[in-house]
Short mmCIF file of C-alpha atoms in Angstrom, two decimals:
data_model
loop_
_atom_site.label_atom_id
_atom_site.label_comp_id
_atom_site.label_asym_id
_atom_site.label_seq_id
_atom_site.Cartn_x
_atom_site.Cartn_y
_atom_site.Cartn_z
CA UNK N 1 9.05 6.99 -65.23
CA UNK N 2 6.25 8.65 -63.03
CA UNK N 3 3.44 7.28 -61.51
CA UNK N 4 0.37 8.24 -61.46
CA UNK N 5 -1.95 5.61 -59.73
CA UNK N 6 -4.26 6.89 -57.46
CA UNK N 7 -3.29 3.71 -55.37
CA UNK N 8 -0.60 5.60 -54.56
CA UNK N 9 -0.07 9.09 -51.74
CA UNK N 10 2.45 11.92 -50.42
CA UNK N 11 2.45 10.88 -46.62
CA UNK N 12 5.89 12.19 -46.25
CA UNK N 13 8.64 14.90 -47.23
CA UNK N 14 8.41 17.77 -49.91
CA UNK N 15 8.75 16.22 -53.25
CA UNK N 16 5.83 15.20 -54.42
CA UNK N 17 7.73 13.31 -58.00
CA UNK N 18 6.76 9.67 -57.23
CA UNK N 19 8.97 6.92 -59.49
CA UNK N 20 9.13 3.26 -58.86
CA UNK N 21 10.65 2.42 -62.92
CA UNK N 22 14.02 0.85 -62.87
CA UNK N 23 14.68 -0.32 -59.47
CA UNK N 24 17.82 -2.06 -58.64
CA UNK N 25 18.02 -4.67 -55.41
CA UNK N 26 20.38 -2.63 -53.01
CA UNK N 27 19.91 -4.85 -49.48
CA UNK N 28 17.89 -6.33 -47.35
CA UNK N 29 16.75 -5.52 -44.02
CA UNK N 30 15.18 -7.07 -41.01
CA UNK N 31 11.77 -5.93 -42.49
CA UNK N 32 12.77 -3.98 -45.22
CA UNK N 33 13.88 -4.25 -48.76
CA UNK N 34 15.88 -0.55 -50.71
CA UNK N 35 15.66 -0.39 -54.09
CA UNK N 36 18.66 2.05 -55.77
CA UNK N 37 16.05 4.62 -58.80
CA UNK N 38 17.82 5.56 -61.41
CA UNK N 39 16.83 9.18 -62.31
CA UNK N 40 19.36 9.57 -65.15
CA UNK N 41 19.72 6.42 -68.21
CA UNK N 42 23.77 7.62 -67.32
CA UNK N 43 23.14 6.86 -64.08
CA UNK N 44 26.17 4.66 -62.09
CA UNK N 45 26.59 2.45 -59.13
CA UNK N 46 29.37 2.67 -57.07
CA UNK N 47 30.73 6.19 -56.41
CA UNK N 48 32.53 7.29 -59.77
CA UNK N 49 33.87 11.34 -59.77
CA UNK N 50 32.64 10.86 -63.50
CA UNK N 51 28.09 10.59 -61.65
CA UNK N 52 26.34 12.04 -63.43
CA UNK N 53 25.81 15.97 -64.06
CA UNK N 54 21.52 17.37 -62.63
CA UNK N 55 22.00 18.87 -66.94
CA UNK N 56 21.65 14.98 -67.62
CA UNK N 57 18.11 14.62 -64.98
CA UNK N 58 14.43 14.16 -67.31
CA UNK N 59 13.20 16.89 -66.49
CA UNK N 60 10.24 16.55 -63.87
CA UNK N 61 13.61 14.73 -61.85
CA UNK N 62 15.35 16.80 -62.20
CA UNK N 63 14.70 19.00 -58.68
CA UNK N 64 14.72 16.09 -56.58
CA UNK N 65 17.62 15.29 -57.79
CA UNK N 66 19.31 17.74 -57.09
CA UNK N 67 17.92 17.44 -53.44
CA UNK N 68 19.45 13.88 -52.84
CA UNK N 69 22.88 15.33 -54.51
CA UNK N 70 22.59 17.99 -52.40
CA UNK N 71 22.49 16.08 -49.24
CA UNK N 72 25.66 14.20 -50.42
CA UNK N 73 24.05 11.59 -52.57
CA UNK N 74 25.72 9.71 -55.45
CA UNK N 75 24.77 11.71 -58.37
CA UNK N 76 21.51 10.06 -60.59
CA UNK N 77 20.17 8.49 -57.50
CA UNK N 78 17.69 8.19 -54.97
CA UNK N 79 17.45 5.35 -52.86
CA UNK N 80 13.73 3.90 -52.00
CA UNK N 81 13.35 2.03 -48.41
CA UNK N 82 10.14 -0.20 -49.17
CA UNK N 83 8.44 -1.35 -45.42
CA UNK N 84 5.39 -4.10 -45.97
CA UNK N 85 2.62 -2.72 -43.42
CA UNK N 86 2.14 -5.59 -42.25
CA UNK N 87 5.18 -6.65 -42.12
CA UNK N 88 7.09 -5.07 -39.23
CA UNK N 89 7.85 -6.97 -35.95
CA UNK N 90 7.48 -4.76 -32.51
CA UNK N 91 9.33 -2.09 -32.07
CA UNK N 92 8.95 -1.32 -36.08
CA UNK N 93 7.12 1.29 -37.60
CA UNK N 94 7.63 2.57 -40.50
CA UNK N 95 5.29 5.43 -40.26
CA UNK N 96 7.36 6.45 -36.73
CA UNK N 97 10.45 6.43 -38.97
CA UNK N 98 7.90 9.11 -41.21
CA UNK N 99 7.23 10.55 -38.67
CA UNK N 100 10.33 11.24 -37.25
CA UNK N 101 12.47 12.47 -40.01
CA UNK N 102 9.09 14.68 -41.26
CA UNK N 103 10.00 16.41 -37.91
CA UNK N 104 14.71 15.98 -37.63
CA UNK N 105 16.65 17.91 -39.92
CA UNK N 106 20.49 17.65 -38.78
CA UNK N 107 23.20 17.57 -41.33
CA UNK N 108 24.01 13.51 -39.62
CA UNK N 109 20.88 12.74 -40.79
CA UNK N 110 19.61 11.13 -43.40
CA UNK N 111 16.70 13.08 -44.42
CA UNK N 112 13.22 12.22 -46.21
CA UNK N 113 12.46 13.38 -49.19
CA UNK N 114 9.21 11.66 -50.24
CA UNK N 115 7.31 9.25 -48.41
CA UNK N 116 4.28 7.36 -50.02
CA UNK N 117 1.82 5.37 -49.12
CA UNK N 118 1.05 2.58 -51.95
CA UNK N 119 -2.86 0.23 -51.47
CA UNK N 120 -2.36 -1.38 -55.07
CA UNK N 121 -1.01 -4.69 -53.65
CA UNK N 122 -4.81 -6.66 -52.50
CA UNK N 123 -2.64 -7.90 -49.81
CA UNK N 124 -1.10 -5.79 -47.63
CA UNK N 125 0.02 -1.16 -48.45
CA UNK N 126 3.28 -0.71 -48.11
CA UNK N 127 5.79 2.17 -47.75
CA UNK N 128 7.65 3.78 -49.51
CA UNK N 129 10.39 6.04 -47.96
CA UNK N 130 12.56 8.28 -50.28
CA UNK N 131 16.21 9.14 -50.24
CA UNK N 132 19.34 10.04 -50.47
CA UNK N 133 21.61 7.25 -52.40
CA UNK N 134 24.89 7.18 -50.37
CA UNK N 135 28.51 5.89 -51.92
CA UNK N 136 29.06 3.67 -48.50
CA UNK N 137 28.00 2.48 -45.58
CA UNK N 138 29.95 1.42 -42.28
CA UNK N 139 29.64 -1.78 -43.22
CA UNK N 140 31.25 -1.50 -45.97
CA UNK N 141 34.05 0.36 -45.19
CA UNK N 142 35.08 -1.73 -41.87
CA UNK N 143 36.31 -5.02 -44.74
CA UNK N 144 38.34 -2.78 -47.31
CA UNK N 145 41.42 -3.76 -47.04
CA UNK N 146 42.39 -0.78 -48.85
CA UNK N 147 42.15 0.90 -45.31
CA UNK N 148 44.70 -0.54 -43.37
CA UNK N 149 46.82 -0.95 -46.63
CA UNK N 150 46.58 -4.67 -47.38
CA UNK N 151 46.93 -6.72 -50.62
CA UNK N 152 42.64 -6.16 -51.99
CA UNK N 153 41.27 -9.78 -53.72
CA UNK N 154 40.88 -9.87 -57.85
CA UNK N 155 37.23 -9.18 -58.19
CA UNK N 156 36.92 -9.30 -62.43
CA UNK N 157 37.31 -5.38 -62.40
CA UNK N 158 34.53 -4.43 -60.40
CA UNK N 159 34.37 -1.85 -58.08
CA UNK N 160 33.53 -2.18 -54.57
CA UNK N 161 31.32 0.27 -52.94
CA UNK N 162 33.91 1.26 -50.04
CA UNK N 163 36.79 1.60 -52.66
CA UNK N 164 34.80 3.55 -54.22
CA UNK N 165 35.64 6.29 -51.65
CA UNK N 166 39.23 5.04 -50.53
CA UNK N 167 40.77 8.65 -51.45
CA UNK N 168 39.42 9.75 -47.80
CA UNK N 169 41.54 8.42 -45.93
CA UNK N 170 44.65 7.37 -47.90
CA UNK N 171 46.05 9.89 -46.36
CA UNK N 172 44.81 9.28 -42.58
CA UNK N 173 43.19 6.44 -42.13
CA UNK N 174 43.11 7.09 -39.09
CA UNK N 175 42.08 10.55 -38.97
CA UNK N 176 39.19 9.46 -40.83
CA UNK N 177 37.92 7.55 -37.87
CA UNK N 178 37.81 10.24 -35.97
CA UNK N 179 35.67 12.43 -38.90
CA UNK N 180 33.11 9.50 -38.45
CA UNK N 181 33.29 8.85 -34.83
CA UNK N 182 32.36 12.78 -34.13
CA UNK N 183 29.79 12.72 -37.07
CA UNK N 184 28.29 9.21 -35.72
CA UNK N 185 28.00 11.27 -32.30
CA UNK N 186 27.05 14.12 -33.61
CA UNK N 187 24.05 12.71 -34.87
CA UNK N 188 22.81 10.36 -31.85
CA UNK N 189 24.05 14.14 -29.61
CA UNK N 190 21.09 15.82 -31.63
CA UNK N 191 18.17 13.02 -32.15
CA UNK N 192 19.30 12.76 -27.66
CA UNK N 193 18.71 16.58 -28.01
CA UNK N 194 15.32 15.86 -29.22
CA UNK N 195 14.27 13.08 -26.97
CA UNK N 196 14.99 9.64 -29.66
CA UNK N 197 17.11 6.96 -29.00
CA UNK N 198 18.02 4.98 -32.43
CA UNK N 199 18.08 1.60 -30.57
CA UNK N 200 19.64 0.19 -33.54
CA UNK N 201 23.09 2.25 -33.87
CA UNK N 202 25.97 -0.24 -36.63
CA UNK N 203 28.21 -0.11 -38.91
CA UNK N 204 24.93 -1.41 -42.33
CA UNK N 205 23.21 2.21 -40.35
CA UNK N 206 25.95 4.65 -40.67
CA UNK N 207 26.05 6.20 -44.12
CA UNK N 208 29.51 7.23 -45.94
CA UNK N 209 28.74 10.24 -48.48
CA UNK N 210 31.65 10.47 -50.87
CA UNK N 211 32.33 13.57 -49.35
CA UNK N 212 33.07 11.23 -46.08
CA UNK N 213 29.81 13.17 -44.47
CA UNK N 214 28.47 10.35 -42.67
CA UNK N 215 24.61 9.85 -41.56
CA UNK N 216 22.75 7.73 -39.63
CA UNK N 217 19.70 5.69 -41.12
CA UNK N 218 16.39 3.66 -40.09
CA UNK N 219 14.64 5.02 -37.82
CA UNK N 220 12.94 1.47 -37.86
CA UNK N 221 13.63 1.41 -33.83
CA UNK N 222 13.48 4.09 -32.96
CA UNK N 223 12.43 5.00 -29.38
CA UNK N 224 10.66 8.61 -29.17
CA UNK N 225 9.23 10.28 -25.36
CA UNK N 226 6.69 12.31 -27.55
CA UNK N 227 5.52 9.07 -29.01
CA UNK N 228 5.39 7.50 -25.37
CA UNK N 229 1.16 6.69 -24.80
CA UNK N 230 2.10 5.61 -21.37
CA UNK N 231 5.22 5.80 -19.16
CA UNK N 232 4.42 3.15 -17.49
CA UNK N 233 4.42 0.33 -20.19
CA UNK N 234 7.86 -2.07 -20.41
CA UNK N 235 10.33 -0.82 -23.13
CA UNK N 236 10.67 -3.83 -25.71
CA UNK N 237 14.30 -5.38 -25.18
CA UNK N 238 14.19 -6.97 -28.76
CA UNK N 239 16.00 -3.87 -30.73
CA UNK N 240 19.44 -3.51 -31.25
CA UNK N 241 21.10 -6.06 -33.53
CA UNK N 242 24.07 -9.37 -32.65
CA UNK N 243 26.94 -7.99 -30.92
CA UNK N 244 25.62 -4.31 -31.04
CA UNK N 245 23.56 -4.57 -27.98
CA UNK N 246 24.06 -3.24 -24.64
CA UNK N 247 23.81 -6.14 -22.35
CA UNK N 248 20.94 -4.76 -19.99
CA UNK N 249 19.35 -5.63 -23.46
CA UNK N 250 20.21 -9.29 -22.24
CA UNK N 251 18.30 -9.87 -19.47
CA UNK N 252 14.55 -8.25 -20.17
CA UNK N 253 14.68 -5.40 -17.83
CA UNK N 254 11.16 -3.89 -17.52
CA UNK N 255 12.42 0.24 -18.58
CA UNK N 256 16.22 0.64 -20.10
CA UNK N 257 18.00 4.15 -20.61
CA UNK N 258 17.88 3.85 -24.44
CA UNK N 259 20.33 6.68 -24.76
CA UNK N 260 22.46 4.77 -22.84
CA UNK N 261 22.47 1.84 -25.05
CA UNK N 262 22.81 3.95 -28.75
CA UNK N 263 26.22 5.20 -27.10
CA UNK N 264 26.97 1.29 -26.34
CA UNK N 265 26.33 0.13 -30.01
CA UNK N 266 28.63 3.43 -30.86
CA UNK N 267 31.43 1.95 -29.44
CA UNK N 268 31.07 -1.26 -30.05
CA UNK N 269 30.97 -0.41 -33.98
CA UNK N 270 33.78 2.40 -33.92
CA UNK N 271 35.95 -0.64 -31.72
CA UNK N 272 35.23 -2.76 -35.71
CA UNK N 273 38.21 0.37 -36.44
CA UNK N 274 40.24 -1.46 -34.14
CA UNK N 275 39.22 -5.24 -34.61
CA UNK N 276 42.18 -7.97 -37.11
CA UNK N 277 41.06 -7.96 -40.43
CA UNK N 278 41.72 -11.54 -41.85
CA UNK N 279 41.45 -12.90 -45.48
CA UNK N 280 37.99 -15.00 -45.93
CA UNK N 281 39.54 -18.36 -46.56
CA UNK N 282 38.07 -19.81 -49.94
CA UNK N 283 37.96 -23.97 -49.12
CA UNK N 284 37.51 -25.36 -46.03
CA UNK N 285 40.49 -25.86 -44.57
CA UNK N 286 40.78 -29.41 -42.28
CA UNK N 287 41.43 -29.36 -39.82
CA UNK N 288 43.46 -32.40 -37.26
CA UNK N 289 41.54 -33.67 -34.22
CA UNK N 290 43.14 -35.67 -31.74
CA UNK N 291 40.68 -38.80 -32.33
CA UNK N 292 39.91 -39.89 -28.03
CA UNK N 293 37.59 -43.00 -29.65
CA UNK N 294 38.28 -46.17 -28.52
CA UNK N 295 39.83 -48.71 -30.38
CA UNK N 296 36.25 -50.90 -30.84
CA UNK N 297 34.47 -47.25 -31.34
CA UNK N 298 36.47 -46.85 -33.93
CA UNK N 299 35.55 -50.59 -35.93
CA UNK N 300 32.84 -49.86 -35.76
CA UNK N 301 31.95 -46.85 -36.77
CA UNK N 302 33.89 -47.49 -39.54
CA UNK N 303 31.84 -50.93 -39.83
CA UNK N 304 27.94 -49.70 -40.38
CA UNK N 305 26.33 -46.48 -41.33
CA UNK N 306 24.72 -44.31 -39.59
CA UNK N 307 20.83 -45.23 -38.22
CA UNK N 308 18.25 -44.22 -39.48
CA UNK N 309 16.40 -41.27 -38.10
CA UNK N 310 13.83 -41.70 -34.78
CA UNK N 311 16.57 -44.71 -34.34
CA UNK N 312 18.03 -45.02 -30.80
CA UNK N 313 20.95 -46.07 -31.73
CA UNK N 314 24.28 -43.58 -31.03
CA UNK N 315 26.63 -42.77 -33.53
CA UNK N 316 29.88 -40.36 -33.76
CA UNK N 317 30.05 -37.91 -36.89
CA UNK N 318 32.00 -34.49 -36.58
CA UNK N 319 29.89 -31.75 -37.52
CA UNK N 320 31.96 -29.13 -39.77
CA UNK N 321 31.81 -25.58 -38.81
CA UNK N 322 30.68 -22.99 -41.60
CA UNK N 323 32.32 -21.61 -43.49
CA UNK N 324 32.66 -17.65 -43.14
CA UNK N 325 30.32 -15.95 -45.85
CA UNK N 326 32.15 -13.67 -48.34
CA UNK N 327 32.09 -10.15 -48.51
CA UNK N 328 32.55 -8.46 -51.50
CA UNK N 329 36.57 -7.04 -50.68
CA UNK N 330 36.83 -10.94 -49.85
CA UNK N 331 37.75 -9.70 -46.01
CA UNK N 332 35.92 -10.06 -42.89
CA UNK N 333 36.11 -7.96 -39.07
CA UNK N 334 36.79 -10.05 -35.59
CA UNK N 335 33.91 -9.06 -33.93
CA UNK N 336 34.66 -7.27 -30.25
CA UNK N 337 31.90 -10.43 -29.32
CA UNK N 338 30.49 -13.55 -29.74
CA UNK N 339 28.41 -12.94 -32.22
CA UNK N 340 27.30 -16.99 -32.63
CA UNK N 341 25.79 -18.20 -29.53
CA UNK N 342 22.51 -16.08 -28.76
CA UNK N 343 21.75 -13.72 -25.71
CA UNK N 344 23.28 -15.58 -23.36
CA UNK N 345 27.25 -16.29 -25.28
CA UNK N 346 26.84 -12.68 -26.27
CA UNK N 347 26.85 -11.78 -22.67
CA UNK N 348 29.83 -14.24 -21.70
CA UNK N 349 31.13 -12.52 -24.02
CA UNK N 350 30.53 -9.55 -22.53
CA UNK N 351 31.73 -10.40 -19.13
CA UNK N 352 34.96 -11.98 -20.17
CA UNK N 353 36.18 -8.50 -21.81
CA UNK N 354 34.82 -5.84 -18.81
CA UNK N 355 34.37 -8.30 -16.04
CA UNK N 356 31.34 -9.32 -13.88
CA UNK N 357 30.90 -7.65 -10.08
CA UNK N 358 29.61 -9.82 -7.69
CA UNK N 359 28.31 -5.84 -5.84
CA UNK N 360 25.13 -4.41 -6.82
CA UNK N 361 26.70 -1.07 -6.84
CA UNK N 362 28.28 -1.87 -9.72
CA UNK N 363 25.56 -2.32 -11.57
CA UNK N 364 22.62 -1.01 -10.05
CA UNK N 365 20.33 -1.91 -13.18
CA UNK N 366 21.27 -5.23 -12.57
CA UNK N 367 19.01 -6.39 -9.33
CA UNK N 368 16.06 -5.36 -11.72
CA UNK N 369 16.61 -7.80 -14.55
CA UNK N 370 15.70 -11.41 -15.17
CA UNK N 371 17.21 -12.94 -13.18
CA UNK N 372 19.21 -9.77 -11.05
CA UNK N 373 22.72 -9.89 -10.70
CA UNK N 374 22.87 -12.29 -7.86
CA UNK N 375 20.97 -14.54 -9.58
CA UNK N 376 23.15 -15.44 -13.20
CA UNK N 377 24.03 -18.18 -14.31
CA UNK N 378 27.73 -16.76 -14.81
CA UNK N 379 30.85 -17.03 -12.85
CA UNK N 380 32.40 -13.05 -11.49
CA UNK N 381 35.30 -12.69 -13.29
CA UNK N 382 38.18 -9.72 -13.75
CA UNK N 383 37.85 -7.81 -17.20
CA UNK N 384 41.00 -8.15 -19.84
CA UNK N 385 40.20 -4.94 -21.27
CA UNK N 386 38.53 -3.67 -24.69
CA UNK N 387 42.25 -3.32 -25.45
CA UNK N 388 42.37 -6.28 -25.52
CA UNK N 389 40.95 -6.93 -28.25
CA UNK N 390 41.76 -4.38 -30.83
CA UNK N 391 45.23 -5.52 -31.62
CA UNK N 392 44.86 -2.65 -34.61
CA UNK N 393 44.26 0.34 -32.15
CA UNK N 394 47.40 2.78 -31.42
CA UNK N 395 49.76 3.39 -27.50
CA UNK N 396 47.21 6.54 -26.69
CA UNK N 397 44.64 5.81 -29.03
CA UNK N 398 42.16 8.79 -28.18
CA UNK N 399 38.93 7.07 -29.44
CA UNK N 400 40.70 4.17 -27.71
CA UNK N 401 40.77 6.13 -24.42
CA UNK N 402 37.71 9.08 -24.86
CA UNK N 403 34.94 6.79 -26.54
CA UNK N 404 35.10 3.31 -26.04
CA UNK N 405 36.67 2.37 -23.29
CA UNK N 406 34.18 5.27 -21.38
CA UNK N 407 31.60 4.22 -23.52
CA UNK N 408 31.41 -0.24 -22.64
CA UNK N 409 30.45 0.34 -19.58
CA UNK N 410 28.27 -1.99 -18.24
CA UNK N 411 26.51 0.28 -16.10
CA UNK N 412 24.08 1.76 -18.27
CA UNK N 413 24.60 4.99 -15.49
CA UNK N 414 28.09 5.30 -15.63
CA UNK N 415 28.80 5.26 -19.53
CA UNK N 416 29.10 9.24 -21.18
CA UNK N 417 26.17 10.74 -23.11
CA UNK N 418 27.13 10.65 -26.57
CA UNK N 419 27.21 15.42 -25.96
CA UNK N 420 29.89 14.42 -23.09
CA UNK N 421 32.03 11.67 -25.44
CA UNK N 422 31.84 14.64 -28.46
CA UNK N 423 32.75 17.22 -26.65
CA UNK N 424 35.34 15.34 -24.97
CA UNK N 425 36.77 13.45 -28.96
CA UNK N 426 36.44 17.28 -30.63
CA UNK N 427 39.27 18.06 -27.66
CA UNK N 428 42.33 16.48 -28.86
CA UNK N 429 44.41 16.75 -30.78
CA UNK N 430 44.80 15.90 -34.62
CA UNK N 431 45.04 11.49 -34.57
CA UNK N 432 48.43 9.11 -35.61
CA UNK N 433 47.57 6.65 -38.11
CA UNK N 434 46.72 3.08 -38.01
CA UNK N 435 48.64 -0.23 -37.86
#
């Protein structure tokens, strides 16, 4: 089961046992593939209270399996993140991730058990990161109907990753959300204290153990002050993912505060505990629309075929909106911001909730945007308020009041630090339940 190929060598971590057999596809990233690898013949996933104990491991794998379990991993498994080094778009760097995880150790950061460089492929080398396999991601949890006590769809007896840890929120969903928030902020505060910024905080990068422990993963685009070759070098803005990107990243500044974009992304991530959870339709609904064409246009459209490609003729047609992508639970979260219209659409969506100031004193960084604040192609608007987009939040709600609203400030200089938000949240009383 263990590989002895001379084309693989250890470049990180402390466990030299190289396991590459029996890999099962788990998920995919932008420049990586994630596999789970069984260490026991009785390994099963998703998590179950009857997961194999260390006594069922092969002798040469017991140390690796025990290390993964001690870190909160699902018994009988490890996780392997595989990256082809030639396929990494800037600023992705698996080597930087290995270097950071080798030196960083915290209860809320995923541990690196081992890292192997493989040169067996004549078309390019790849690196495998060996880590514990966790029961679920926050993305799995946020689409769980049991979190809001909604009916669970029939799924032919197949258990979902999020469903497998529902005992964590059965007593208090709001208490669970509070715990996730505290641990996320604790992990970010640790990273920021080491002058490291994650730069891609989002639900899939928040791992949740069956014990309730939370760990941040994927430092592939992380910023590290110690790895900056030239402090005057322009910072890469193509970091973060979709609606979790801070507004300053949308306007190509030459410099930005990488720690502040983590705070923004964490707040957007946690806000999705309170956005609507909706059932995905299984069939496309027919929407009645008013036909505004004239009688001659309707006659023309009903008696002709569409013109051939390249024709100068015009024809009326309706493009149906795409069906929502199916999920394991049959539910999706309503996104806090508009995700489907690129950076301009995202910016407009942010401004519709937070407003757009006209004076640079309210958003000083915007004077260095491309274009600067006074030339942005948006009409100044008043804020609707984040609370208007969080229908599931109780009133009052400590997580919304003491984390989400303060962190979602247009100006990075006005956002609290992760440490400040952590202290503020820890000082609050026991949370109320979700609606």
